[in-house]
């Protein structure tokens, strides 16, 4: 079976993808510098699957280290997860984000070219649709104007992959535009473990529920949505991981660039997520309203018909599943992988 390198594979989405790839019969190699992840996640991946993962501590910008990994393993495809991803931090430290995220992409593509590896899947984001496209977002839309440096790095990296594929017609590229991944593996053994203050809604909710934080701040309650809070397309991380397996199957027999949205197509508001979490888990979540956050759109969600039609991928998990699995992970691992 083919061997897949997960660049940044010890993180939240990478670790769940490793499980699904191993279960599908792929061999998995992981390179990660643990800047926002833990080697413990991969040890748990091995426990869940009963299979082994070759794990390298490596910064994906380091071409010498990448060369060593590619020399030691016959890599058939690469999934590129390696990148900084906190929107607020990217506004405060734009140069760090541009340097890190774009360098990882250039280094990977250079070393792939050196070893004749022609298949790559990129962990992109719905943020590349920008502020001007109507919803639901569909893959044929032009990339829009991003509201923060994190978003711009995703848009720029998509452009780099497209240009690389134009120059090398043997290159097979799949750009996966994620919506809002939440949830955790149903075993409760792996999940989202943010370093420091969470940047995403669900880890904030679970940390309030487990007593690590006093309350959740909901940014804005005066948006033009049914309950005044922002609406997003939340997707269970296992559904997202399965999307990567389908994309791997596809990328190995394909040439050129394809873009796929990975979302449910159903938006939920922040208030609806909090209420569903309380109802499903029987745990109260204290929250208060704060001012709107700069750059937050009132709502966005996916049209995921293309992934269904071409990849044969559809989501299986409900919002209740997402809330249940998030809490199952947090209550069993109150300090994440440090427990």
CSV table of C-alpha atoms in Angstrom, one decimal:
chain,number,residue,atom,x,y,z
A,1,UNK,CA,0.0,0.0,0.0
A,2,UNK,CA,1.1,3.6,-0.6
A,3,UNK,CA,3.0,5.6,2.1
A,4,UNK,CA,1.7,9.0,3.0
A,5,UNK,CA,3.8,11.7,4.7
A,6,UNK,CA,1.8,13.9,7.1
A,7,UNK,CA,3.6,17.2,7.4
A,8,UNK,CA,2.4,18.6,10.7
A,9,UNK,CA,0.7,15.3,11.3
A,10,UNK,CA,0.7,15.3,15.2
A,11,UNK,CA,-1.8,18.1,15.4
A,12,UNK,CA,-5.5,18.0,15.8
A,13,UNK,CA,-6.6,17.2,12.2
A,14,UNK,CA,-3.4,15.4,11.3
A,15,UNK,CA,-3.7,12.9,14.2
A,16,UNK,CA,-7.3,12.1,13.3
A,17,UNK,CA,-6.3,11.7,9.6
A,18,UNK,CA,-3.5,9.4,10.6
A,19,UNK,CA,-6.1,7.1,12.3
A,20,UNK,CA,-8.3,7.0,9.2
A,21,UNK,CA,-5.4,6.5,6.8
A,22,UNK,CA,-4.0,3.6,8.8
A,23,UNK,CA,-7.5,2.0,9.1
A,24,UNK,CA,-7.8,2.3,5.3
A,25,UNK,CA,-4.5,0.4,4.8
A,26,UNK,CA,-2.1,3.2,4.1
A,27,UNK,CA,1.3,3.5,5.7
A,28,UNK,CA,1.8,6.7,7.6
A,29,UNK,CA,5.0,8.8,8.2
A,30,UNK,CA,4.6,11.9,10.4
A,31,UNK,CA,6.9,15.0,10.5
A,32,UNK,CA,6.1,17.6,13.2
A,33,UNK,CA,8.0,20.1,15.3
A,34,UNK,CA,5.4,20.0,18.1
A,35,UNK,CA,4.9,23.8,18.2
A,36,UNK,CA,1.2,23.2,18.7
A,37,UNK,CA,1.0,19.5,19.0
A,38,UNK,CA,2.4,16.5,21.0
A,39,UNK,CA,4.1,13.2,20.2
A,40,UNK,CA,1.7,11.6,22.6
A,41,UNK,CA,-1.1,12.1,20.0
A,42,UNK,CA,0.7,9.8,17.7
A,43,UNK,CA,1.3,7.2,20.4
A,44,UNK,CA,-2.4,7.2,20.9
A,45,UNK,CA,-3.1,6.9,17.2
A,46,UNK,CA,-1.0,3.7,17.3
A,47,UNK,CA,-3.1,2.4,20.3
A,48,UNK,CA,-6.4,3.2,18.5
A,49,UNK,CA,-5.3,1.5,15.3
A,50,UNK,CA,-2.9,-1.2,16.5
A,51,UNK,CA,-0.6,-0.1,13.8
A,52,UNK,CA,2.8,1.8,13.9
A,53,UNK,CA,3.6,5.2,12.6
A,54,UNK,CA,7.1,6.4,11.7
A,55,UNK,CA,7.4,9.7,13.6
A,56,UNK,CA,10.1,12.4,13.0
A,57,UNK,CA,10.6,15.5,15.1
A,58,UNK,CA,11.2,17.9,12.3
A,59,UNK,CA,10.4,21.5,11.3
A,60,UNK,CA,8.9,21.2,7.8
A,61,UNK,CA,10.8,24.3,6.7
A,62,UNK,CA,14.1,22.4,7.2
A,63,UNK,CA,15.0,21.0,3.8
A,64,UNK,CA,17.9,19.0,5.2
A,65,UNK,CA,15.6,17.2,7.6
A,66,UNK,CA,13.0,16.7,4.9
A,67,UNK,CA,15.6,15.2,2.6
A,68,UNK,CA,16.6,12.8,5.4
A,69,UNK,CA,12.9,11.7,5.7
A,70,UNK,CA,12.3,11.3,2.0
A,71,UNK,CA,15.6,9.4,1.7
A,72,UNK,CA,14.6,6.9,4.4
A,73,UNK,CA,11.0,6.3,3.2
A,74,UNK,CA,9.5,5.8,-0.2
A,75,UNK,CA,6.8,8.5,0.0
A,76,UNK,CA,3.9,8.3,-2.5
A,77,UNK,CA,1.9,11.3,-1.3
A,78,UNK,CA,2.2,14.2,1.1
A,79,UNK,CA,-0.6,15.8,3.1
A,80,UNK,CA,0.5,19.3,4.1
A,81,UNK,CA,-0.9,20.3,7.6
A,82,UNK,CA,2.2,22.1,8.8
A,83,UNK,CA,1.3,25.7,9.6
A,84,UNK,CA,0.5,28.3,12.3
A,85,UNK,CA,-3.3,28.8,12.5
A,86,UNK,CA,-4.4,31.4,15.0
A,87,UNK,CA,-6.2,34.2,13.3
A,88,UNK,CA,-5.7,36.8,16.1
A,89,UNK,CA,-2.0,36.0,16.5
A,90,UNK,CA,-1.5,36.3,12.7
A,91,UNK,CA,-2.7,39.9,12.9
A,92,UNK,CA,-0.2,40.6,15.7
A,93,UNK,CA,2.7,38.7,14.2
A,94,UNK,CA,2.2,38.8,10.4
A,95,UNK,CA,5.8,38.3,9.5
A,96,UNK,CA,6.0,35.1,11.6
A,97,UNK,CA,3.0,33.7,9.8
A,98,UNK,CA,4.2,34.6,6.3
A,99,UNK,CA,7.7,33.2,7.0
A,100,UNK,CA,6.5,30.0,8.6
A,101,UNK,CA,3.5,29.0,6.5
A,102,UNK,CA,4.9,29.9,3.1
A,103,UNK,CA,8.4,28.4,3.9
A,104,UNK,CA,6.9,25.1,4.9
A,105,UNK,CA,5.2,24.9,1.5
A,106,UNK,CA,8.2,25.9,-0.6
A,107,UNK,CA,10.5,23.4,1.3
A,108,UNK,CA,8.0,20.6,0.9
A,109,UNK,CA,7.6,21.2,-2.9
A,110,UNK,CA,11.3,21.6,-3.4
A,111,UNK,CA,12.1,18.3,-1.7
A,112,UNK,CA,9.2,16.5,-3.3
A,113,UNK,CA,10.6,17.6,-6.7
A,114,UNK,CA,14.0,16.3,-5.8
A,115,UNK,CA,12.6,12.9,-5.0
A,116,UNK,CA,10.1,12.7,-7.8
A,117,UNK,CA,7.0,12.7,-5.5
A,118,UNK,CA,4.1,14.0,-7.5
A,119,UNK,CA,1.1,13.8,-5.2
A,120,UNK,CA,0.1,16.4,-2.6
A,121,UNK,CA,-2.9,17.4,-0.6
A,122,UNK,CA,-3.0,20.8,1.0
A,123,UNK,CA,-4.9,21.7,4.2
A,124,UNK,CA,-6.5,24.9,3.1
A,125,UNK,CA,-9.4,26.9,4.5
A,126,UNK,CA,-12.8,28.4,3.7
A,127,UNK,CA,-11.2,31.7,4.7
A,128,UNK,CA,-9.8,32.0,1.1
A,129,UNK,CA,-13.3,32.8,-0.2
A,130,UNK,CA,-12.9,36.2,1.5
A,131,UNK,CA,-15.6,38.7,2.3
A,132,UNK,CA,-17.1,39.3,-1.1
A,133,UNK,CA,-18.3,35.9,-2.2
A,134,UNK,CA,-22.0,35.0,-1.6
A,135,UNK,CA,-22.9,31.9,0.5
A,136,UNK,CA,-22.9,29.0,0.3
A,137,UNK,CA,-19.3,29.0,-0.9
A,138,UNK,CA,-18.7,26.8,-4.0
A,139,UNK,CA,-15.3,25.8,-5.5
A,140,UNK,CA,-15.8,27.6,-8.8
A,141,UNK,CA,-15.7,31.0,-6.9
A,142,UNK,CA,-12.6,33.2,-7.2
A,143,UNK,CA,-10.5,33.5,-4.1
A,144,UNK,CA,-11.6,36.6,-2.3
A,145,UNK,CA,-10.0,39.3,-0.1
A,146,UNK,CA,-8.9,37.7,3.2
A,147,UNK,CA,-9.4,39.6,6.4
A,148,UNK,CA,-6.2,38.5,8.2
A,149,UNK,CA,-2.6,37.3,7.5
A,150,UNK,CA,-3.5,33.7,8.3
A,151,UNK,CA,-6.1,33.7,5.6
A,152,UNK,CA,-3.7,35.3,3.1
A,153,UNK,CA,-1.1,32.6,3.8
A,154,UNK,CA,-3.7,30.0,2.8
A,155,UNK,CA,-4.6,31.9,-0.4
A,156,UNK,CA,-0.9,32.4,-1.3
A,157,UNK,CA,-0.1,28.7,-0.7
A,158,UNK,CA,-3.0,27.7,-2.9
A,159,UNK,CA,-1.5,29.9,-5.6
A,160,UNK,CA,2.0,28.4,-5.1
A,161,UNK,CA,0.5,24.9,-5.5
A,162,UNK,CA,-1.4,26.0,-8.7
A,163,UNK,CA,1.7,27.5,-10.2
A,164,UNK,CA,3.8,24.5,-9.4
A,165,UNK,CA,1.3,22.2,-11.1
A,166,UNK,CA,1.3,24.5,-14.2
A,167,UNK,CA,5.0,24.2,-14.4
A,168,UNK,CA,5.0,20.4,-13.8
A,169,UNK,CA,2.1,18.7,-15.5
A,170,UNK,CA,2.8,15.4,-13.7
A,171,UNK,CA,2.0,17.1,-10.3
A,172,UNK,CA,-1.3,16.0,-8.7
A,173,UNK,CA,-2.6,18.6,-6.2
A,174,UNK,CA,-5.8,18.5,-4.1
A,175,UNK,CA,-6.7,21.7,-2.2
A,176,UNK,CA,-9.1,20.9,0.7
A,177,UNK,CA,-10.9,23.9,2.0
A,178,UNK,CA,-12.1,23.2,5.5
A,179,UNK,CA,-14.9,24.8,7.3
A,180,UNK,CA,-15.0,24.6,11.1
A,181,UNK,CA,-13.7,21.3,12.5
A,182,UNK,CA,-14.8,20.3,16.0
A,183,UNK,CA,-15.3,17.1,17.9
A,184,UNK,CA,-12.8,14.4,18.8
A,185,UNK,CA,-12.2,10.7,18.1
A,186,UNK,CA,-15.1,8.7,19.6
A,187,UNK,CA,-12.7,6.7,21.8
A,188,UNK,CA,-11.8,10.0,23.7
A,189,UNK,CA,-8.1,9.2,23.2
A,190,UNK,CA,-7.3,12.0,20.8
A,191,UNK,CA,-8.8,15.5,20.4
A,192,UNK,CA,-8.1,19.2,20.1
A,193,UNK,CA,-5.4,20.2,22.6
A,194,UNK,CA,-4.7,23.9,22.1
A,195,UNK,CA,-1.5,25.4,23.6
A,196,UNK,CA,-2.4,28.4,25.7
A,197,UNK,CA,-5.7,30.2,25.1
A,198,UNK,CA,-7.9,28.4,22.6
A,199,UNK,CA,-8.5,30.1,19.2
A,200,UNK,CA,-11.6,28.1,18.4
A,201,UNK,CA,-15.1,27.9,19.9
A,202,UNK,CA,-15.4,24.3,21.0
A,203,UNK,CA,-12.2,24.0,23.0
A,204,UNK,CA,-13.2,27.2,24.8
A,205,UNK,CA,-16.7,25.6,25.6
A,206,UNK,CA,-15.1,22.4,26.9
A,207,UNK,CA,-12.6,24.2,29.0
A,208,UNK,CA,-15.3,26.2,30.6
A,209,UNK,CA,-17.4,23.0,31.1
A,210,UNK,CA,-14.4,21.2,32.8
A,211,UNK,CA,-13.7,24.2,35.1
A,212,UNK,CA,-10.4,25.4,33.5
A,213,UNK,CA,-12.0,28.7,32.4
A,214,UNK,CA,-14.6,30.8,34.2
A,215,UNK,CA,-16.8,31.7,31.2
A,216,UNK,CA,-17.0,31.9,27.4
A,217,UNK,CA,-17.1,35.2,25.7
A,218,UNK,CA,-19.4,35.3,22.7
A,219,UNK,CA,-18.1,37.9,20.3
A,220,UNK,CA,-21.2,39.9,19.2
A,221,UNK,CA,-24.9,39.3,19.6
A,222,UNK,CA,-26.1,41.8,17.0
A,223,UNK,CA,-25.3,40.1,13.8
A,224,UNK,CA,-28.0,39.8,11.1
A,225,UNK,CA,-28.6,36.1,12.0
A,226,UNK,CA,-31.7,34.5,13.7
A,227,UNK,CA,-30.2,34.8,17.2
A,228,UNK,CA,-27.7,37.6,16.6
A,229,UNK,CA,-24.6,35.4,17.0
A,230,UNK,CA,-22.3,34.3,14.1
A,231,UNK,CA,-23.2,31.2,12.2
A,232,UNK,CA,-20.6,28.7,10.9
A,233,UNK,CA,-20.4,25.3,9.2
A,234,UNK,CA,-19.1,23.0,11.9
A,235,UNK,CA,-17.8,19.6,10.8
A,236,UNK,CA,-16.8,16.6,12.9
A,237,UNK,CA,-13.1,16.1,12.7
A,238,UNK,CA,-13.5,12.4,11.9
A,239,UNK,CA,-15.6,13.3,8.9
A,240,UNK,CA,-12.9,15.7,7.9
A,241,UNK,CA,-10.2,13.0,8.4
A,242,UNK,CA,-12.2,10.6,6.2
A,243,UNK,CA,-12.3,13.4,3.5
A,244,UNK,CA,-8.5,13.2,3.5
A,245,UNK,CA,-8.5,9.5,2.9
A,246,UNK,CA,-10.9,10.0,-0.1
A,247,UNK,CA,-8.6,12.8,-1.3
A,248,UNK,CA,-5.6,10.5,-1.0
A,249,UNK,CA,-7.3,7.8,-3.0
A,250,UNK,CA,-8.1,10.4,-5.6
A,251,UNK,CA,-4.8,12.3,-5.8
A,252,UNK,CA,-2.9,9.1,-6.5
A,253,UNK,CA,-4.7,8.6,-9.8
A,254,UNK,CA,-5.0,12.1,-11.0
A,255,UNK,CA,-3.1,15.0,-12.6
A,256,UNK,CA,-3.5,18.8,-12.2
A,257,UNK,CA,-5.3,20.7,-9.4
A,258,UNK,CA,-8.7,20.1,-7.9
A,259,UNK,CA,-10.4,22.0,-5.1
A,260,UNK,CA,-12.9,20.5,-2.7
A,261,UNK,CA,-14.9,22.0,0.1
A,262,UNK,CA,-15.2,19.9,3.2
A,263,UNK,CA,-18.2,21.0,5.2
A,264,UNK,CA,-21.7,19.9,6.1
A,265,UNK,CA,-23.5,22.7,4.3
A,266,UNK,CA,-25.5,23.4,7.5
A,267,UNK,CA,-24.6,26.5,9.6
A,268,UNK,CA,-25.1,26.7,13.4
A,269,UNK,CA,-24.8,29.8,15.5
A,270,UNK,CA,-22.5,30.2,18.5
A,271,UNK,CA,-25.6,30.2,20.8
A,272,UNK,CA,-26.9,27.0,19.1
A,273,UNK,CA,-23.6,25.2,19.7
A,274,UNK,CA,-23.5,26.2,23.4
A,275,UNK,CA,-27.1,25.1,23.9
A,276,UNK,CA,-26.5,21.8,22.0
A,277,UNK,CA,-23.4,21.1,24.2
A,278,UNK,CA,-25.4,21.8,27.4
A,279,UNK,CA,-28.3,19.6,26.3
A,280,UNK,CA,-26.3,16.6,25.0
A,281,UNK,CA,-23.8,16.5,27.9
A,282,UNK,CA,-26.0,17.8,30.8
A,283,UNK,CA,-23.2,20.3,31.7
A,284,UNK,CA,-23.8,24.1,32.1
A,285,UNK,CA,-21.6,26.5,30.1
A,286,UNK,CA,-21.4,30.0,31.5
A,287,UNK,CA,-21.1,32.6,28.8
A,288,UNK,CA,-21.4,36.4,28.3
A,289,UNK,CA,-21.5,38.6,25.3
A,290,UNK,CA,-18.6,40.7,24.2
A,291,UNK,CA,-18.0,43.1,21.4
A,292,UNK,CA,-17.7,41.9,17.8
A,293,UNK,CA,-14.3,40.6,16.7
A,294,UNK,CA,-12.7,42.4,13.8
A,295,UNK,CA,-12.9,40.3,10.6
A,296,UNK,CA,-15.7,38.0,11.7
A,297,UNK,CA,-18.3,37.5,9.0
A,298,UNK,CA,-22.0,37.1,10.2
A,299,UNK,CA,-22.2,33.6,8.6
A,300,UNK,CA,-20.6,31.2,6.0
A,301,UNK,CA,-21.1,27.6,5.0
A,302,UNK,CA,-20.2,25.2,2.3
A,303,UNK,CA,-21.6,23.7,-0.8
A,304,UNK,CA,-20.0,20.3,-0.5
A,305,UNK,CA,-21.7,18.7,-3.6
A,306,UNK,CA,-18.4,18.4,-5.5
A,307,UNK,CA,-16.7,16.2,-2.8
A,308,UNK,CA,-19.8,14.0,-2.7
A,309,UNK,CA,-19.9,13.6,-6.5
A,310,UNK,CA,-16.2,13.2,-7.2
A,311,UNK,CA,-14.7,11.8,-4.0
A,312,UNK,CA,-17.8,9.9,-2.8
A,313,UNK,CA,-17.5,11.8,0.5
A,314,UNK,CA,-20.4,12.8,2.7
A,315,UNK,CA,-20.5,13.7,6.4
A,316,UNK,CA,-21.8,11.0,8.8
A,317,UNK,CA,-21.7,12.8,12.2
A,318,UNK,CA,-24.4,15.1,13.7
A,319,UNK,CA,-24.0,18.2,15.8
A,320,UNK,CA,-24.9,16.1,18.8
A,321,UNK,CA,-22.1,13.7,18.0
A,322,UNK,CA,-19.7,16.7,17.7
A,323,UNK,CA,-20.7,18.0,21.2
A,324,UNK,CA,-20.7,14.5,22.8
A,325,UNK,CA,-17.2,13.6,21.4
A,326,UNK,CA,-15.7,17.0,22.3
A,327,UNK,CA,-16.8,16.6,25.9
A,328,UNK,CA,-15.8,12.9,26.1
A,329,UNK,CA,-12.2,14.0,25.1
A,330,UNK,CA,-12.1,17.0,27.4
A,331,UNK,CA,-13.5,15.3,30.5
A,332,UNK,CA,-11.1,12.3,30.1
A,333,UNK,CA,-8.1,14.6,29.3
A,334,UNK,CA,-8.7,17.8,31.3
A,335,UNK,CA,-5.1,18.9,30.5
A,336,UNK,CA,-5.0,17.5,27.0
A,337,UNK,CA,-2.0,15.3,26.2
A,338,UNK,CA,-0.3,16.5,29.4
A,339,UNK,CA,-2.5,14.2,31.5
